[in-house]
PDB file of C-alpha atoms in Angstrom:
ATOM      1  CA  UNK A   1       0.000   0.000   0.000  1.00  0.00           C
ATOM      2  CA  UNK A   2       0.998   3.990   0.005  1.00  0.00           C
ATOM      3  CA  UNK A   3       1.127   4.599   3.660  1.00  0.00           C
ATOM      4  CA  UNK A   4       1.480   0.536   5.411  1.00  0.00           C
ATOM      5  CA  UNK A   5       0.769  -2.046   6.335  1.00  0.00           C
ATOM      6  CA  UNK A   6      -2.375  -3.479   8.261  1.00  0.00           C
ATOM      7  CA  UNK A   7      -2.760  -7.218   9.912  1.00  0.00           C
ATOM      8  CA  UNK A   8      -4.319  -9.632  10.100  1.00  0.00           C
ATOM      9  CA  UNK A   9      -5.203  -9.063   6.102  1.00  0.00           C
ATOM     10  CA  UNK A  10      -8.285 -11.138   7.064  1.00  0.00           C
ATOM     11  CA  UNK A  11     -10.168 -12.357  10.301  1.00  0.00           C
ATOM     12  CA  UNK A  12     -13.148 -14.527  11.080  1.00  0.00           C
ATOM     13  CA  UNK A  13     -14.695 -14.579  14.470  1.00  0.00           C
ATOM     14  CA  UNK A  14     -17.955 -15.493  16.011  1.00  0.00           C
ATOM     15  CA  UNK A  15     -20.844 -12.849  16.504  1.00  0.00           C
ATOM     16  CA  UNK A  16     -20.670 -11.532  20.014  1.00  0.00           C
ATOM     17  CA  UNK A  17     -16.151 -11.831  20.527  1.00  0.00           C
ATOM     18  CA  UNK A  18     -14.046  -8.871  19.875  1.00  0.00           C
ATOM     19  CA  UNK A  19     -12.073  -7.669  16.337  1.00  0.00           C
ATOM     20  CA  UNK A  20      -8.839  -6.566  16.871  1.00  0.00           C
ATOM     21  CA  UNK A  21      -7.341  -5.409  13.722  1.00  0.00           C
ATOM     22  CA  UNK A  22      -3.384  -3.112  13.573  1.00  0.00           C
ATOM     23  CA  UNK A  23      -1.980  -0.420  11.509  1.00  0.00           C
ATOM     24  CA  UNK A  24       1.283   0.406  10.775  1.00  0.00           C
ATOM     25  CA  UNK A  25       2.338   3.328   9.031  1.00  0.00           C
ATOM     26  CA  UNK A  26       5.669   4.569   7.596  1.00  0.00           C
ATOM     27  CA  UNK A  27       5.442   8.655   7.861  1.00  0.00           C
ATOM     28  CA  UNK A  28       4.820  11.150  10.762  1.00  0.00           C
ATOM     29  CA  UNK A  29       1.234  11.726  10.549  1.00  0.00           C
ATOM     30  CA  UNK A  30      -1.129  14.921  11.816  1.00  0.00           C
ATOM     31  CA  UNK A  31      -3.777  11.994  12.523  1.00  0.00           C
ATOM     32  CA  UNK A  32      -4.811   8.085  11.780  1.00  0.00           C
ATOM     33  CA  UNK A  33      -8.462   7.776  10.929  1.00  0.00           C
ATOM     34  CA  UNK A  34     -10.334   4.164  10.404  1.00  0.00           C
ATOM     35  CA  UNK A  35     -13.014   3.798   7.560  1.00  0.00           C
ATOM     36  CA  UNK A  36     -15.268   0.892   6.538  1.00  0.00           C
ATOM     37  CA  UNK A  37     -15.715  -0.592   3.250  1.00  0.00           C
ATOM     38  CA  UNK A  38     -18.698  -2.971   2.704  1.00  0.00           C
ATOM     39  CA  UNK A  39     -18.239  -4.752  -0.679  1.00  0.00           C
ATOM     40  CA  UNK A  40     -18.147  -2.755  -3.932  1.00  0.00           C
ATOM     41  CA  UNK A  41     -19.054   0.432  -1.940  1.00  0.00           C
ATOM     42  CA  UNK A  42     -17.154   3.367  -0.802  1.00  0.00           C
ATOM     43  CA  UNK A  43     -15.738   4.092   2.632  1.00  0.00           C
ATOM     44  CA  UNK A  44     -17.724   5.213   5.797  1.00  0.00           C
ATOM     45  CA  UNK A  45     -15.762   7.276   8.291  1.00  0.00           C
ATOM     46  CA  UNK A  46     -15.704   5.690  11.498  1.00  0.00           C
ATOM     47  CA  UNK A  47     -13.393   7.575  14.010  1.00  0.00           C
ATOM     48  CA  UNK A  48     -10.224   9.995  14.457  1.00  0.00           C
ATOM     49  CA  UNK A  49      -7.364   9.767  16.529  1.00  0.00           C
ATOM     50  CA  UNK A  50      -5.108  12.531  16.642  1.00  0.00           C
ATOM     51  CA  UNK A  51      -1.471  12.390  17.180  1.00  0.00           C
ATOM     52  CA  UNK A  52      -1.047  13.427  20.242  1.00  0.00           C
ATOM     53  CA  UNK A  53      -4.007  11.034  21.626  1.00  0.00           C
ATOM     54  CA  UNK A  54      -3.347   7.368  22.694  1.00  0.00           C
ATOM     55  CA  UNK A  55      -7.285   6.222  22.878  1.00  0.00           C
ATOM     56  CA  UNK A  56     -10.180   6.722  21.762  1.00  0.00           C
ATOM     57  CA  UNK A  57     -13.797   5.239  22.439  1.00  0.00           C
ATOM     58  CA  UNK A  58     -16.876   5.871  20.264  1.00  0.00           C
ATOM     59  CA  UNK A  59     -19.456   3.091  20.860  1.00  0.00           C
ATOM     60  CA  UNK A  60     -18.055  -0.398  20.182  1.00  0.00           C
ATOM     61  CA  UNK A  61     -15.102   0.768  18.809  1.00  0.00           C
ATOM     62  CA  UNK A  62     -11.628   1.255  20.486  1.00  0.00           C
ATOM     63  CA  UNK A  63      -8.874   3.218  18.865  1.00  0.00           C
ATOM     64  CA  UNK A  64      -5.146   3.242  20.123  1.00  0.00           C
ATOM     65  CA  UNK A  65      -2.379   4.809  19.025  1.00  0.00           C
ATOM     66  CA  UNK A  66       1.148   4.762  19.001  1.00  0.00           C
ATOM     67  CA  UNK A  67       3.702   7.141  17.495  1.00  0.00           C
ATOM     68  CA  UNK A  68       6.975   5.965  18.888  1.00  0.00           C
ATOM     69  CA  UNK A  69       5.438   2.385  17.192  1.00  0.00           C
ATOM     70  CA  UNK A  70       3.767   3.772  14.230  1.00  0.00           C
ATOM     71  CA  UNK A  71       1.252   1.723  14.742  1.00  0.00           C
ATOM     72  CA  UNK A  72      -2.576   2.019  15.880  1.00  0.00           C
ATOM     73  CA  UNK A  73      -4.938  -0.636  17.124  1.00  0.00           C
ATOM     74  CA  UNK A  74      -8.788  -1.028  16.289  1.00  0.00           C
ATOM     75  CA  UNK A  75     -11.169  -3.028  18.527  1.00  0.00           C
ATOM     76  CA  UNK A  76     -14.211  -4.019  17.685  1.00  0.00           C
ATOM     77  CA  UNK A  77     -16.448  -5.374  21.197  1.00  0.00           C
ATOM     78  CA  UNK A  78     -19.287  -7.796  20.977  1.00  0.00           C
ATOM     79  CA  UNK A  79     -19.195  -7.988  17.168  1.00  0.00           C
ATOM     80  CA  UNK A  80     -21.992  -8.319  15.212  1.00  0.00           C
ATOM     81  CA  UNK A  81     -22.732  -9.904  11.782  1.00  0.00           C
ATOM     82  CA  UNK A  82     -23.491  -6.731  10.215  1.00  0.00           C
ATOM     83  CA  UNK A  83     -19.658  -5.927  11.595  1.00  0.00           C
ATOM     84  CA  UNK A  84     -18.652  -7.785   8.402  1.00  0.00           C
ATOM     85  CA  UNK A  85     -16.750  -5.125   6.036  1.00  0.00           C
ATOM     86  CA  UNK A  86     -13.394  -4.495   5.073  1.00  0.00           C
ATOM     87  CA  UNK A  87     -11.581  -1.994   7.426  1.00  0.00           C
ATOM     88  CA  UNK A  88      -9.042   0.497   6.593  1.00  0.00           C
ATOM     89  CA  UNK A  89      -6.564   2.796   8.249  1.00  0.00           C
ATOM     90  CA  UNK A  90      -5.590   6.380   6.525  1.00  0.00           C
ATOM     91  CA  UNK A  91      -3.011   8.826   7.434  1.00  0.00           C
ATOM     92  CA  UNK A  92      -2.896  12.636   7.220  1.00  0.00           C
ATOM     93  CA  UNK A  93       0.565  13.052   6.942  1.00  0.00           C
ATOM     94  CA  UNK A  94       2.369  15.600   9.620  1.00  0.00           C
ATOM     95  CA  UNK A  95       3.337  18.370   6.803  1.00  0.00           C
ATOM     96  CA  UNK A  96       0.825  17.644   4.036  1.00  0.00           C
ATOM     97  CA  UNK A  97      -2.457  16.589   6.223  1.00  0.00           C
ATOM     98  CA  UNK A  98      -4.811  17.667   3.408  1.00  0.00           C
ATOM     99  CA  UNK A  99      -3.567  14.658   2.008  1.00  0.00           C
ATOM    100  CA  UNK A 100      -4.647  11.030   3.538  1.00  0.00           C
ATOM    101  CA  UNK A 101      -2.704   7.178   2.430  1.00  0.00           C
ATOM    102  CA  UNK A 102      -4.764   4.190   3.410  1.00  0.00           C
ATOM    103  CA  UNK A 103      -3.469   0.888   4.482  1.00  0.00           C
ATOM    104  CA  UNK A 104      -3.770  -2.376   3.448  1.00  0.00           C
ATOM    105  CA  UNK A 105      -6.946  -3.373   5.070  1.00  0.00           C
ATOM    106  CA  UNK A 106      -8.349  -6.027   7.412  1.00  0.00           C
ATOM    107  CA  UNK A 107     -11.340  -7.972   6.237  1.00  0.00           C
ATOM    108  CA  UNK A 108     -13.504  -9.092   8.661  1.00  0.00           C
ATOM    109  CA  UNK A 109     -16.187 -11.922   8.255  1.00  0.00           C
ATOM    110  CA  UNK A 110     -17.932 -11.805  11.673  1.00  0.00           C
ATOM    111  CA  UNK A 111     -20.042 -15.056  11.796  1.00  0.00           C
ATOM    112  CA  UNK A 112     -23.486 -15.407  13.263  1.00  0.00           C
TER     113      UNK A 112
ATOM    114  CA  UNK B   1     -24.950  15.303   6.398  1.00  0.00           C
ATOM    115  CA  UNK B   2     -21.907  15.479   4.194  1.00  0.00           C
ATOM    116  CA  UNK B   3     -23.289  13.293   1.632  1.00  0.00           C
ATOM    117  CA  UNK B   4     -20.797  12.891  -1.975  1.00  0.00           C
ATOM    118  CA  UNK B   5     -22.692  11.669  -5.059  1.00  0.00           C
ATOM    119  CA  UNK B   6     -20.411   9.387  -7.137  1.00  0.00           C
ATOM    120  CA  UNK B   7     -21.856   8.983 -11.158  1.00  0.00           C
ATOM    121  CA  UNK B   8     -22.089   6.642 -12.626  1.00  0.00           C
ATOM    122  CA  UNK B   9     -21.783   3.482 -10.255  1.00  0.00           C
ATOM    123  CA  UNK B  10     -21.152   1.374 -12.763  1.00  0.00           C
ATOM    124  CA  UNK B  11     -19.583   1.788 -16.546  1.00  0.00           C
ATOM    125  CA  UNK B  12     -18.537  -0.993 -19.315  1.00  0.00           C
ATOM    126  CA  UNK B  13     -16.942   1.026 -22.357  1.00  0.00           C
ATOM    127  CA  UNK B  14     -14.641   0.096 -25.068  1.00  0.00           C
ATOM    128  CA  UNK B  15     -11.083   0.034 -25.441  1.00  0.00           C
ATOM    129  CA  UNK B  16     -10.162   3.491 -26.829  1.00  0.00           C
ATOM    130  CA  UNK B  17     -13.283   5.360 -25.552  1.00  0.00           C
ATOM    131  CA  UNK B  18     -13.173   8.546 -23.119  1.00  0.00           C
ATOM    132  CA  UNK B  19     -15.575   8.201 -19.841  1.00  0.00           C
ATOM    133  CA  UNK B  20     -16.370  11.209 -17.255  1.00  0.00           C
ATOM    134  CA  UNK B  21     -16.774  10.209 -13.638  1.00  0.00           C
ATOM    135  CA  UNK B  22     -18.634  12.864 -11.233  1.00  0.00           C
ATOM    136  CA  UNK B  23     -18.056  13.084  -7.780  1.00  0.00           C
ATOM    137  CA  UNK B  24     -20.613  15.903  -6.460  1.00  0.00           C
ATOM    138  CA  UNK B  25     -20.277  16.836  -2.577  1.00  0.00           C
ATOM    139  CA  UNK B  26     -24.412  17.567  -2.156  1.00  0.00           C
ATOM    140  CA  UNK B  27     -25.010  19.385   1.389  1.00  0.00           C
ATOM    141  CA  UNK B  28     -21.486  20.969   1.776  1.00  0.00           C
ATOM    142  CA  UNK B  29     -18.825  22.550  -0.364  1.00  0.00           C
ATOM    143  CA  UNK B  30     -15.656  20.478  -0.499  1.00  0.00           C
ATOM    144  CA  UNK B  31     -12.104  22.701  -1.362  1.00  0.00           C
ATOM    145  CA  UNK B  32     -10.321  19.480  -1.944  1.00  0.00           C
ATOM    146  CA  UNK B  33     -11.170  15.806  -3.062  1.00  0.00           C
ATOM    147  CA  UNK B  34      -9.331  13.036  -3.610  1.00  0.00           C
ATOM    148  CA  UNK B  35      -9.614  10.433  -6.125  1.00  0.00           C
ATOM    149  CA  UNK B  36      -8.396   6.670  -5.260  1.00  0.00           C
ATOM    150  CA  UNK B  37      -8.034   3.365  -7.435  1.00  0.00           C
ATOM    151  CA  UNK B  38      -8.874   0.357  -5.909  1.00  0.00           C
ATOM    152  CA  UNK B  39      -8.369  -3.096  -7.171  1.00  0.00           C
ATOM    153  CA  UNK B  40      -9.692  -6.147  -6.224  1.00  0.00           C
ATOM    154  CA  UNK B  41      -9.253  -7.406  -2.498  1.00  0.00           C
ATOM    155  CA  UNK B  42      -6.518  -4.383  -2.661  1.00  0.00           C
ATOM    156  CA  UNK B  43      -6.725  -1.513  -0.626  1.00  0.00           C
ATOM    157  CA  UNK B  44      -7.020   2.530  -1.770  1.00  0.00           C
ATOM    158  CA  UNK B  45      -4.108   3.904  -4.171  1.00  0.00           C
ATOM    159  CA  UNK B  46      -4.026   7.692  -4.006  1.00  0.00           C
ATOM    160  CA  UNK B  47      -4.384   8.797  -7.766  1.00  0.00           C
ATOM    161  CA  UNK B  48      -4.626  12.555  -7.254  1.00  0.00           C
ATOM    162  CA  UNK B  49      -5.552  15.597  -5.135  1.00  0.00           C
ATOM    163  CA  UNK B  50      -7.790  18.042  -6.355  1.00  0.00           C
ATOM    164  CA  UNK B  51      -8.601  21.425  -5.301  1.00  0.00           C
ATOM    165  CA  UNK B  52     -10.962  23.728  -6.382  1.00  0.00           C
ATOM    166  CA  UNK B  53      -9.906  26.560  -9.554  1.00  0.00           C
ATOM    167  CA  UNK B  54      -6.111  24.752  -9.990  1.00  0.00           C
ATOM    168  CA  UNK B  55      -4.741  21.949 -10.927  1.00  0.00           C
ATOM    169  CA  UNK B  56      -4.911  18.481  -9.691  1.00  0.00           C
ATOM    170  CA  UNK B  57      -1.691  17.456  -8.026  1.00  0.00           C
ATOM    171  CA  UNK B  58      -1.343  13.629  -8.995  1.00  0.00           C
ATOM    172  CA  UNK B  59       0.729  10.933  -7.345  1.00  0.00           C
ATOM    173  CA  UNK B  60       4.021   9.437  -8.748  1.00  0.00           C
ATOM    174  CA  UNK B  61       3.238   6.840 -11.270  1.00  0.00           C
ATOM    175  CA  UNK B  62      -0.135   8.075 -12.781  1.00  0.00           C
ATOM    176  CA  UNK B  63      -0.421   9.663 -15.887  1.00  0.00           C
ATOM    177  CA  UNK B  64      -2.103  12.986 -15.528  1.00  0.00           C
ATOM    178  CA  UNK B  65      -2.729  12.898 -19.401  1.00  0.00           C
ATOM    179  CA  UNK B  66      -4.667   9.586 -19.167  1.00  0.00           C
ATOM    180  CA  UNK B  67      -6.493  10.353 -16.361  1.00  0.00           C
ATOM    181  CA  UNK B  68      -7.719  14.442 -16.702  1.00  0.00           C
ATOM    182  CA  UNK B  69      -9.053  15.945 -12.788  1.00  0.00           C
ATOM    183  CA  UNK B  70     -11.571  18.953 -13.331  1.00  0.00           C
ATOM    184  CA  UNK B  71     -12.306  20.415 -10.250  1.00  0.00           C
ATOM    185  CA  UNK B  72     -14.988  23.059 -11.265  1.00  0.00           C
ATOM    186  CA  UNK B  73     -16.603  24.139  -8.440  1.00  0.00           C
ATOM    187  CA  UNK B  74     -16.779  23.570  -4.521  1.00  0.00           C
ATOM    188  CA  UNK B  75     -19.204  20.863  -5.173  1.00  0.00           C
ATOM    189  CA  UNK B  76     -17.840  19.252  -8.202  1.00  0.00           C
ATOM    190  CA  UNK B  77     -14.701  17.144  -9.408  1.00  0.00           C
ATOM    191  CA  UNK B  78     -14.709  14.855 -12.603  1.00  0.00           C
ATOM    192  CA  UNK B  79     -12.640  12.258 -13.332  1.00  0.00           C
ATOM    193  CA  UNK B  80     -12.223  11.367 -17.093  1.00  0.00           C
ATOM    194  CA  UNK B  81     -10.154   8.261 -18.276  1.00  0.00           C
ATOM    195  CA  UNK B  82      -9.175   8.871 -21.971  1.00  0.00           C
ATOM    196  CA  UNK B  83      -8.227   6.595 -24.319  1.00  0.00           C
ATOM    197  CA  UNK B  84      -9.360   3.465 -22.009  1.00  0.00           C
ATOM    198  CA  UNK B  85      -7.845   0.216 -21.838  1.00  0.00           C
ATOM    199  CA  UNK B  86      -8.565  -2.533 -20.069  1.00  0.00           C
ATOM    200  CA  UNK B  87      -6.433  -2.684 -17.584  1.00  0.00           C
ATOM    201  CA  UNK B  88      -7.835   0.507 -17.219  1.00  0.00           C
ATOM    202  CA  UNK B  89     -10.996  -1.156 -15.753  1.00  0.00           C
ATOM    203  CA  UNK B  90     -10.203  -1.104 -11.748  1.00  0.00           C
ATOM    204  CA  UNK B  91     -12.666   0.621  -8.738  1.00  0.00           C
ATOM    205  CA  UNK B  92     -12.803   4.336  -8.814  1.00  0.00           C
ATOM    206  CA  UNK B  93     -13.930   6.015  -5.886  1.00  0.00           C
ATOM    207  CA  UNK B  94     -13.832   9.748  -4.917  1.00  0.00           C
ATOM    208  CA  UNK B  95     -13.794  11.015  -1.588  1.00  0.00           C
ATOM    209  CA  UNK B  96     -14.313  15.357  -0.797  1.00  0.00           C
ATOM    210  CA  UNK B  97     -12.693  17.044   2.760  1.00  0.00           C
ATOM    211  CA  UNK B  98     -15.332  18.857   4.456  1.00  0.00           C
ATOM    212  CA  UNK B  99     -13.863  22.331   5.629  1.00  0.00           C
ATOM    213  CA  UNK B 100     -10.559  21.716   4.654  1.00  0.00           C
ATOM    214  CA  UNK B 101      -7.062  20.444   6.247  1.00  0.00           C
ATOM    215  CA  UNK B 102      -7.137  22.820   9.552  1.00  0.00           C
ATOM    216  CA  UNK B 103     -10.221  21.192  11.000  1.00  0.00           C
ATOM    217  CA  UNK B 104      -8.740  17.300  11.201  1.00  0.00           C
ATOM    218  CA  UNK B 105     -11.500  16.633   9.545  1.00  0.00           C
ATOM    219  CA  UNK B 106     -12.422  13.539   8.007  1.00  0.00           C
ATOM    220  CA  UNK B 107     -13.012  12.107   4.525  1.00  0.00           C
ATOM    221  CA  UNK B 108     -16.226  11.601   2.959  1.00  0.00           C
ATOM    222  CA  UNK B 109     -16.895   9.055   0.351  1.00  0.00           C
ATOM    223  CA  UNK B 110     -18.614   8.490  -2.666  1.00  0.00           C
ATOM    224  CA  UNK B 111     -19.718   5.094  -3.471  1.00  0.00           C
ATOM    225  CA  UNK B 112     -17.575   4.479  -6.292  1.00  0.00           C
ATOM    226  CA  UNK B 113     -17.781   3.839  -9.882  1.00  0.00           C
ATOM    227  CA  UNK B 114     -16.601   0.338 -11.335  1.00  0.00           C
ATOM    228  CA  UNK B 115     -14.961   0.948 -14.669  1.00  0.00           C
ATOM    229  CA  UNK B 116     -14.936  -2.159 -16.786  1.00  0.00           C
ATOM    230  CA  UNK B 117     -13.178  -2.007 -20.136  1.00  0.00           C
ATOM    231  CA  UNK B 118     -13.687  -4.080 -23.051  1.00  0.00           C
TER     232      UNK B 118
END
């Protein structure tokens, strides 16, 4: 990818356990944001971290960071089958943050 | 709010042809967008920034002749693939920033247009 690299490229889990997916990026960054891609649709926005934050929380989701790693976490709680969806991390880079790289992606098959 | 409108969803042209993707942000104005190439089980490849009255700023490796940025208005960007190929034919999807770089703000979507060539 542009920005890095994200792991596990694919996870299936059972409705109701937790989704961990991680990010790793190669630049200083302004902020790390994680979108959402259901099949052969475009990206939903589903929260910010900036850099000089270490967690977030907005509903089920969990958001670290860590700029001495380059590397951010997403956790997904109690998953649900409508959880399934590719998920993506992008970067707004330090000095250019009008400008955002997306990883790899982690896609998720959350069974029900 | 911050809906984009991404048109057409879905193209099949032939080798040689010209086609003009929209990406419209509807309920805000947008002074940059973006405009990514996806391919199959891949993940977003920046193609080029575009902001509003100059001219799109593309990433290393694409070919600002083949693939021409207008970016109109504050609501409007187009996207137009000349001379297609097929390997041309990939997942186009445009995304606008909503107030600009100095709010953090995030990126919203279209829902992409797949671009099969023949």
């Amino acid at each position: 990818s542009q920005q890095g690299e994200e792991d596990p490229q694919a996870l299936s889990i059972q409705e109701g356990e937790n989704a961990t997916m991680n990010c790793s990026y190669k630049t200083s960054i302004n902020n790390l944001q994680w979108y959402r891609q259901n099949s052969g649709r475009g990206l939903v926005h589903l929260i910010l971290i900036r850099s000089n934050e270490r967690e977030k929380h907005s509903g089920r989701l969990r958001v670290t960071l860590d700029t001495s790693k380059k590397s951010s976490s997403l956790l997904i709680t109690a998953s649900r089958a409508a959880d399934t969806a590719s998920y993506f991390c992008a970067t707004a880079a330090l000095y250019n943050f009008n400008k955002f790289y997306f990883g790899s992606g982690t896609k998720l098959n959350v069974k029900p | 709010g911050a809906v984009v409108s991404q048109h057409p969803s879905r193209v099949i042209c032939k080798s040689g042809t010209s086609v003009k993707i929209e990406c419209r942000s509807l309920d805000f104005q947008a002074t940059t967008m973006f405009w990514y190439r996806q391919f199959p089980k891949q993940s977003l490849m920046l193609m080029a920034t575009s902001n509003e009255g100059s001219k799109a700023t593309y990433e290393q490796g694409v070919e600002k002749d083949k693939f021409l940025i207008n970016h109109a208005s504050l609501t409007l960007s187009t996207l137009t693939v000349t001379s297609a190929h097929p390997e041309d034919s990939s997942f186009y999807i445009c995304s606008a920033l909503y107030r600009g770089w100095r709010d953090n703000s995030p990126l919203h979507f279209g829902n992409g247009t797949r671009l099969t060539v023949t």
